[in-house]
């Protein structure tokens, strides 16, 4: 059974009102009393009733983070960074998973659940440019990612094109000239796959290397299985390649598995670089070179932006691009 304010009061030896004052961070509580109450809260694992607090104050001190799928390490690690950034500001985070589904993303934007939170960080993958007006909601909103851009809404994103160009240039600088791609989405322009392909092609153009469509390895989903299957298809096609740029680390790990299983040495025969700098890449064999797209800064700036929007609905929309870096490891 969940602990209540009365349970906390009994354990701390104070009144119900004192516990309520501590929970609501009222200033006129003696430090020794506040510490005793906080220790009782920690011991009992008490969780505030966000609904009741919201009704009393008009604020829940909670924000929501909506991501496509926590199965992908990037989004799981992004959620961890958002939670840490929110905790530093006295906020809790409620996680929503939309499964890349347009209807679920639209339902979320109109959901009564948003009344339970003060703001929303939203990374849509199912919505399109035609849905742009749907993100103009009453709840303070910060968009993450590149799939949907709207000038009237706060937006924090990575530099997909520039970072992908840097990843490709990293391989070119190591003498690789036949660089395959794993994770392309044919026909996509404004999504992450389309933008990363733009960066890849820009690097080839600058190096005077013709674009070869046979080197594209499509993968609708960006999981290990799809990375392995895309690499297997490239091998089976007979096209010559000496490097792979995978559009996320998960695809890269799957591609490396398929390459090694086929007798290709990484990086001697085929160099590999991923994108996201997720933890798994530090422990693969060989360890995975990757792009760090600024995930920690994305989380920090997104939480900072939504807090500012909660405090002042009238400020101009902010559009933030964070920095990136190349993380060189054994695979390249």
Short mmCIF file of C-alpha atoms in Angstrom, two decimals:
data_model
loop_
_atom_site.label_atom_id
_atom_site.label_comp_id
_atom_site.label_asym_id
_atom_site.label_seq_id
_atom_site.Cartn_x
_atom_site.Cartn_y
_atom_site.Cartn_z
CA UNK A 1 0.00 0.00 0.00
CA UNK A 2 1.36 3.43 -0.95
CA UNK A 3 2.59 5.70 1.84
CA UNK A 4 0.51 8.79 2.65
CA UNK A 5 1.28 12.22 4.11
CA UNK A 6 -0.14 10.98 7.44
CA UNK A 7 2.36 8.07 7.40
CA UNK A 8 5.20 10.50 6.81
CA UNK A 9 3.96 12.78 9.59
CA UNK A 10 3.81 9.92 12.09
CA UNK A 11 7.32 8.68 11.23
CA UNK A 12 8.81 12.19 11.35
CA UNK A 13 6.94 13.13 14.52
CA UNK A 14 5.43 16.27 13.01
CA UNK A 15 2.01 17.49 11.95
CA UNK A 16 0.31 16.71 8.66
CA UNK A 17 0.51 20.44 7.82
CA UNK A 18 4.29 20.47 8.34
CA UNK A 19 4.75 17.55 5.95
CA UNK A 20 2.54 19.31 3.40
CA UNK A 21 4.66 22.47 3.74
CA UNK A 22 7.84 20.48 3.10
CA UNK A 23 6.37 18.62 0.10
CA UNK A 24 5.20 21.91 -1.41
CA UNK A 25 8.59 23.52 -0.67
CA UNK A 26 7.24 26.31 1.50
CA UNK A 27 10.17 28.33 2.90
CA UNK A 28 9.07 28.76 6.52
CA UNK A 29 10.12 25.33 7.79
CA UNK A 30 13.06 24.89 10.16
CA UNK A 31 16.00 23.12 8.43
CA UNK A 32 16.14 20.37 11.06
CA UNK A 33 12.41 19.71 10.66
CA UNK A 34 12.65 19.76 6.87
CA UNK A 35 15.49 17.23 7.00
CA UNK A 36 13.51 14.93 9.33
CA UNK A 37 10.51 15.02 7.01
CA UNK A 38 12.64 14.41 3.92
CA UNK A 39 14.29 11.42 5.58
CA UNK A 40 10.84 10.00 6.44
CA UNK A 41 9.69 10.55 2.84
CA UNK A 42 12.76 8.69 1.55
CA UNK A 43 12.36 5.85 4.06
CA UNK A 44 8.68 5.31 3.20
CA UNK A 45 9.09 5.92 -0.53
CA UNK A 46 6.28 8.47 -0.43
CA UNK A 47 5.21 9.82 -3.85
CA UNK A 48 3.19 13.07 -4.04
CA UNK A 49 -0.30 12.91 -5.52
CA UNK A 50 0.23 14.93 -8.67
CA UNK A 51 -3.50 15.26 -9.38
CA UNK A 52 -4.24 16.74 -5.98
CA UNK A 53 -1.24 19.07 -6.11
CA UNK A 54 -2.22 20.25 -9.56
CA UNK A 55 -5.76 21.04 -8.45
CA UNK A 56 -4.48 23.08 -5.49
CA UNK A 57 -1.71 25.04 -7.18
CA UNK A 58 -2.36 24.87 -10.92
CA UNK A 59 1.10 23.27 -11.27
CA UNK A 60 2.08 19.60 -11.14
CA UNK A 61 5.89 20.04 -11.16
CA UNK A 62 5.86 17.28 -13.78
CA UNK A 63 6.66 17.23 -17.47
CA UNK A 64 6.06 14.53 -20.05
CA UNK A 65 8.59 13.11 -22.51
CA UNK A 66 7.08 11.40 -25.58
CA UNK A 67 9.47 9.29 -27.67
CA UNK A 68 8.93 6.79 -30.50
CA UNK A 69 10.36 3.71 -28.75
CA UNK A 70 12.41 3.06 -25.66
CA UNK A 71 13.74 -0.14 -27.26
CA UNK A 72 16.17 2.03 -29.21
CA UNK A 73 19.11 2.86 -26.94
CA UNK A 74 19.25 6.47 -28.13
CA UNK A 75 15.77 7.23 -26.80
CA UNK A 76 16.33 5.26 -23.60
CA UNK A 77 19.52 7.20 -22.91
CA UNK A 78 17.83 10.48 -23.91
CA UNK A 79 15.08 9.74 -21.38
CA UNK A 80 17.70 9.17 -18.71
CA UNK A 81 19.34 12.52 -19.50
CA UNK A 82 15.96 14.32 -19.49
CA UNK A 83 15.08 12.82 -16.10
CA UNK A 84 18.41 13.99 -14.67
CA UNK A 85 18.00 17.49 -16.12
CA UNK A 86 14.43 17.69 -14.80
CA UNK A 87 15.40 16.50 -11.32
CA UNK A 88 17.93 19.31 -11.07
CA UNK A 89 15.01 21.70 -11.53
CA UNK A 90 12.69 19.93 -9.07
CA UNK A 91 10.59 18.26 -11.78
CA UNK A 92 9.49 14.69 -12.35
CA UNK A 93 9.17 13.17 -15.83
CA UNK A 94 6.35 10.99 -17.16
CA UNK A 95 7.35 8.88 -20.17
CA UNK A 96 5.08 8.22 -23.17
CA UNK A 97 5.94 5.78 -25.98
CA UNK A 98 4.22 6.48 -29.30
CA UNK A 99 5.63 3.56 -31.34
CA UNK A 100 6.25 5.86 -34.34
CA UNK A 101 2.50 5.81 -34.97
CA UNK A 102 0.89 8.97 -36.35
CA UNK A 103 -2.49 8.32 -34.73
CA UNK A 104 -0.91 7.78 -31.31
CA UNK A 105 1.11 10.97 -31.70
CA UNK A 106 -2.00 12.95 -32.64
CA UNK A 107 -3.97 11.37 -29.79
CA UNK A 108 -1.24 12.39 -27.36
CA UNK A 109 -1.41 16.03 -28.47
CA UNK A 110 -5.14 16.06 -27.66
CA UNK A 111 -5.00 13.84 -24.61
CA UNK A 112 -6.48 14.77 -21.25
CA UNK A 113 -3.27 13.32 -19.75
CA UNK A 114 -1.52 16.53 -20.66
CA UNK A 115 -3.55 18.26 -17.93
CA UNK A 116 -1.47 16.26 -15.46
CA UNK A 117 1.80 17.87 -16.57
CA UNK A 118 3.14 21.40 -16.92
CA UNK A 119 4.92 20.79 -20.24
CA UNK A 120 5.69 18.27 -22.97
CA UNK A 121 8.93 17.29 -24.69
CA UNK A 122 7.86 15.57 -27.91
CA UNK A 123 9.91 13.59 -30.46
CA UNK A 124 7.46 12.72 -33.28
CA UNK A 125 8.22 10.27 -36.08
CA UNK A 126 4.76 9.57 -37.48
CA UNK A 127 3.63 13.16 -38.02
CA UNK A 128 4.32 14.95 -41.30
CA UNK A 129 4.61 18.59 -42.34
CA UNK A 130 0.87 18.55 -43.04
CA UNK A 131 0.27 17.96 -39.31
CA UNK A 132 2.29 21.03 -38.29
CA UNK A 133 -0.72 22.98 -36.99
CA UNK A 134 -1.57 20.12 -34.63
CA UNK A 135 1.43 20.91 -32.42
CA UNK A 136 -0.05 24.29 -31.47
CA UNK A 137 -1.54 23.12 -28.18
CA UNK A 138 -2.24 24.80 -24.84
CA UNK A 139 0.39 22.76 -23.00
CA UNK A 140 3.92 24.23 -23.23
CA UNK A 141 5.64 22.11 -25.89
CA UNK A 142 9.21 21.61 -27.06
CA UNK A 143 9.77 19.55 -30.21
CA UNK A 144 12.80 17.27 -30.45
CA UNK A 145 14.28 15.90 -33.65
CA UNK A 146 13.91 16.82 -37.30
CA UNK A 147 10.75 15.09 -38.42
CA UNK A 148 8.49 18.10 -37.85
CA UNK A 149 9.50 21.73 -37.78
CA UNK A 150 7.13 24.61 -37.01
CA UNK A 151 8.25 28.21 -36.47
CA UNK A 152 5.62 28.88 -33.77
CA UNK A 153 6.86 26.07 -31.49
CA UNK A 154 10.04 25.70 -29.42
CA UNK A 155 12.43 23.22 -31.04
CA UNK A 156 15.68 21.60 -29.89
CA UNK A 157 17.52 19.42 -32.37
CA UNK A 158 20.85 17.96 -33.46
CA UNK A 159 22.76 18.94 -36.60
CA UNK A 160 21.92 15.88 -38.67
CA UNK A 161 23.33 17.07 -41.99
CA UNK A 162 26.59 18.49 -40.66
CA UNK A 163 27.18 15.56 -38.28
CA UNK A 164 26.56 12.99 -41.05
CA UNK A 165 28.94 14.87 -43.33
CA UNK A 166 31.58 14.78 -40.57
CA UNK A 167 31.08 11.02 -40.13
CA UNK A 168 31.55 10.45 -43.86
CA UNK A 169 34.60 12.72 -43.93
CA UNK A 170 36.03 10.72 -41.04
CA UNK A 171 35.93 7.60 -43.25
CA UNK A 172 37.25 9.46 -46.29
CA UNK A 173 40.19 10.75 -44.26
CA UNK A 174 41.14 7.12 -43.61
CA UNK A 175 41.39 6.39 -47.32
CA UNK A 176 37.93 4.82 -47.73
CA UNK A 177 36.31 5.61 -51.07
CA UNK A 178 33.48 3.08 -51.38
CA UNK A 179 31.34 4.02 -48.38
CA UNK A 180 28.07 2.15 -48.01
CA UNK A 181 25.11 3.52 -46.07
CA UNK A 182 22.95 1.44 -43.73
CA UNK A 183 19.59 2.86 -42.68
CA UNK A 184 18.44 4.91 -45.66
CA UNK A 185 14.73 5.63 -46.19
CA UNK A 186 14.06 5.94 -49.93
CA UNK A 187 12.29 9.19 -50.76
CA UNK A 188 12.64 10.72 -47.30
CA UNK A 189 13.73 14.36 -47.15
CA UNK A 190 13.07 15.98 -43.76
CA UNK A 191 13.46 12.98 -41.45
CA UNK A 192 16.70 11.93 -39.81
CA UNK A 193 17.47 9.39 -42.56
CA UNK A 194 16.94 11.94 -45.32
CA UNK A 195 19.04 14.58 -43.60
CA UNK A 196 21.88 12.17 -42.80
CA UNK A 197 21.88 11.05 -46.41
CA UNK A 198 22.23 14.71 -47.43
CA UNK A 199 25.30 15.01 -45.22
CA UNK A 200 26.78 11.82 -46.65
CA UNK A 201 26.29 13.02 -50.22
CA UNK A 202 27.72 16.46 -49.43
CA UNK A 203 30.92 14.85 -48.14
CA UNK A 204 31.23 12.70 -51.27
CA UNK A 205 30.63 15.71 -53.53
CA UNK A 206 33.29 17.75 -51.71
CA UNK A 207 35.76 14.88 -52.16
CA UNK A 208 34.94 14.50 -55.86
CA UNK A 209 33.54 10.98 -55.38
CA UNK A 210 30.47 10.08 -57.48
CA UNK A 211 27.36 9.00 -55.59
CA UNK A 212 26.56 5.33 -56.20
CA UNK A 213 22.98 4.38 -55.36
CA UNK A 214 24.02 0.71 -55.15
CA UNK A 215 25.80 1.55 -51.91
CA UNK A 216 22.55 2.45 -50.14
CA UNK A 217 21.29 -0.13 -47.65
CA UNK A 218 17.65 0.67 -46.82
CA UNK A 219 16.29 -0.16 -43.36
CA UNK A 220 12.82 1.01 -42.36
CA UNK A 221 13.48 0.27 -38.69
CA UNK A 222 16.79 1.13 -37.08
CA UNK A 223 17.33 -2.00 -35.01
CA UNK A 224 20.20 -4.51 -34.96
CA UNK A 225 18.31 -7.05 -37.10
CA UNK A 226 17.68 -4.49 -39.84
CA UNK A 227 21.33 -3.39 -39.71
CA UNK A 228 22.49 -6.97 -40.16
CA UNK A 229 20.01 -7.60 -42.98
CA UNK A 230 21.03 -4.42 -44.81
CA UNK A 231 24.72 -5.37 -44.59
CA UNK A 232 23.96 -8.91 -45.75
CA UNK A 233 22.07 -7.52 -48.73
CA UNK A 234 25.00 -5.26 -49.66
CA UNK A 235 27.39 -8.22 -49.48
CA UNK A 236 25.05 -10.44 -51.51
CA UNK A 237 24.67 -7.75 -54.19
CA UNK A 238 28.35 -8.00 -55.01
CA UNK A 239 28.86 -4.22 -54.83
CA UNK A 240 32.37 -3.28 -53.70
CA UNK A 241 32.59 -1.27 -50.46
CA UNK A 242 35.34 -0.59 -47.94
CA UNK A 243 33.37 1.30 -45.29
CA UNK A 244 29.90 1.55 -43.76
CA UNK A 245 28.20 4.64 -42.38
CA UNK A 246 25.24 3.38 -40.34
CA UNK A 247 22.60 5.96 -39.47
CA UNK A 248 22.52 4.90 -35.83
CA UNK A 249 24.66 2.80 -33.52
CA UNK A 250 22.13 0.00 -33.33
CA UNK A 251 22.21 -0.46 -37.11
CA UNK A 252 26.02 -0.28 -36.99
CA UNK A 253 26.24 -3.07 -34.42
CA UNK A 254 23.98 -5.27 -36.54
CA UNK A 255 25.99 -4.45 -39.66
CA UNK A 256 29.30 -5.26 -37.94
CA UNK A 257 27.92 -8.61 -36.82
CA UNK A 258 26.94 -9.47 -40.41
CA UNK A 259 30.28 -8.28 -41.83
CA UNK A 260 32.33 -10.33 -39.37
CA UNK A 261 30.10 -13.37 -39.92
CA UNK A 262 30.78 -13.04 -43.66
CA UNK A 263 34.54 -13.00 -43.08
CA UNK A 264 35.02 -9.25 -43.52
CA UNK A 265 37.51 -7.81 -41.04
CA UNK A 266 36.53 -4.60 -39.24
CA UNK A 267 38.19 -2.18 -39.78
CA UNK A 268 40.86 -3.76 -42.03
CA UNK A 269 38.47 -4.71 -44.84
CA UNK A 270 35.50 -2.52 -43.92
CA UNK A 271 35.61 0.46 -41.57
CA UNK A 272 32.37 1.22 -39.70
CA UNK A 273 30.98 4.32 -38.05
CA UNK A 274 27.63 4.74 -36.35
CA UNK A 275 25.61 7.68 -35.07
CA UNK A 276 24.30 8.46 -31.52
CA UNK A 277 27.23 7.54 -29.22
CA UNK A 278 25.15 5.12 -27.17
CA UNK A 279 26.78 3.08 -24.42
CA UNK A 280 26.68 -0.23 -26.34
CA UNK A 281 29.32 1.00 -28.79
CA UNK A 282 31.96 1.18 -26.07
CA UNK A 283 31.62 -2.55 -25.44
CA UNK A 284 31.28 -4.04 -28.93
CA UNK A 285 34.08 -6.02 -30.52
CA UNK A 286 35.68 -4.02 -32.04
CA UNK A 287 34.52 -0.91 -30.23
CA UNK A 288 32.35 1.32 -32.40
CA UNK A 289 33.35 4.68 -33.82
CA UNK A 290 30.35 6.99 -33.80
CA UNK A 291 28.94 10.50 -33.89
CA UNK A 292 28.04 12.08 -30.57
CA UNK A 293 25.08 14.26 -31.63
CA UNK A 294 24.91 16.17 -28.34
CA UNK A 295 22.30 14.06 -26.58
CA UNK A 296 23.12 15.43 -23.12
CA UNK A 297 22.91 19.01 -24.37
CA UNK A 298 19.64 18.22 -26.16
CA UNK A 299 18.14 17.01 -22.88
CA UNK A 300 19.48 19.97 -20.90
CA UNK A 301 18.38 22.58 -23.41
CA UNK A 302 14.97 20.95 -23.94
CA UNK A 303 14.19 20.91 -20.23
CA UNK A 304 15.50 24.46 -19.83
CA UNK A 305 13.35 25.60 -22.76
CA UNK A 306 10.15 24.01 -21.53
CA UNK A 307 10.70 25.46 -18.04
CA UNK A 308 11.07 28.92 -19.60
CA UNK A 309 7.92 28.36 -21.66
CA UNK A 310 5.98 27.24 -18.58
CA UNK A 311 7.05 30.40 -16.75
CA UNK A 312 6.29 32.77 -19.64
CA UNK A 313 3.97 31.76 -22.47
CA UNK A 314 4.67 35.04 -24.26
CA UNK A 315 8.37 34.63 -25.05
CA UNK A 316 9.45 34.16 -28.66
CA UNK A 317 9.83 30.54 -29.84
CA UNK A 318 13.35 29.19 -29.45
CA UNK A 319 15.06 27.08 -32.12
CA UNK A 320 18.19 25.44 -30.76
CA UNK A 321 20.78 23.32 -32.61
CA UNK A 322 23.28 21.60 -30.34
CA UNK A 323 26.88 20.68 -31.15
CA UNK A 324 28.26 17.30 -32.24
CA UNK A 325 31.60 15.50 -32.28
CA UNK A 326 33.22 12.40 -33.81
CA UNK A 327 34.12 9.65 -31.33
CA UNK A 328 36.86 7.51 -32.89
CA UNK A 329 37.20 3.92 -31.66
CA UNK A 330 38.50 0.66 -33.09
CA UNK A 331 35.94 0.12 -35.87
CA UNK A 332 37.41 2.89 -38.04
#
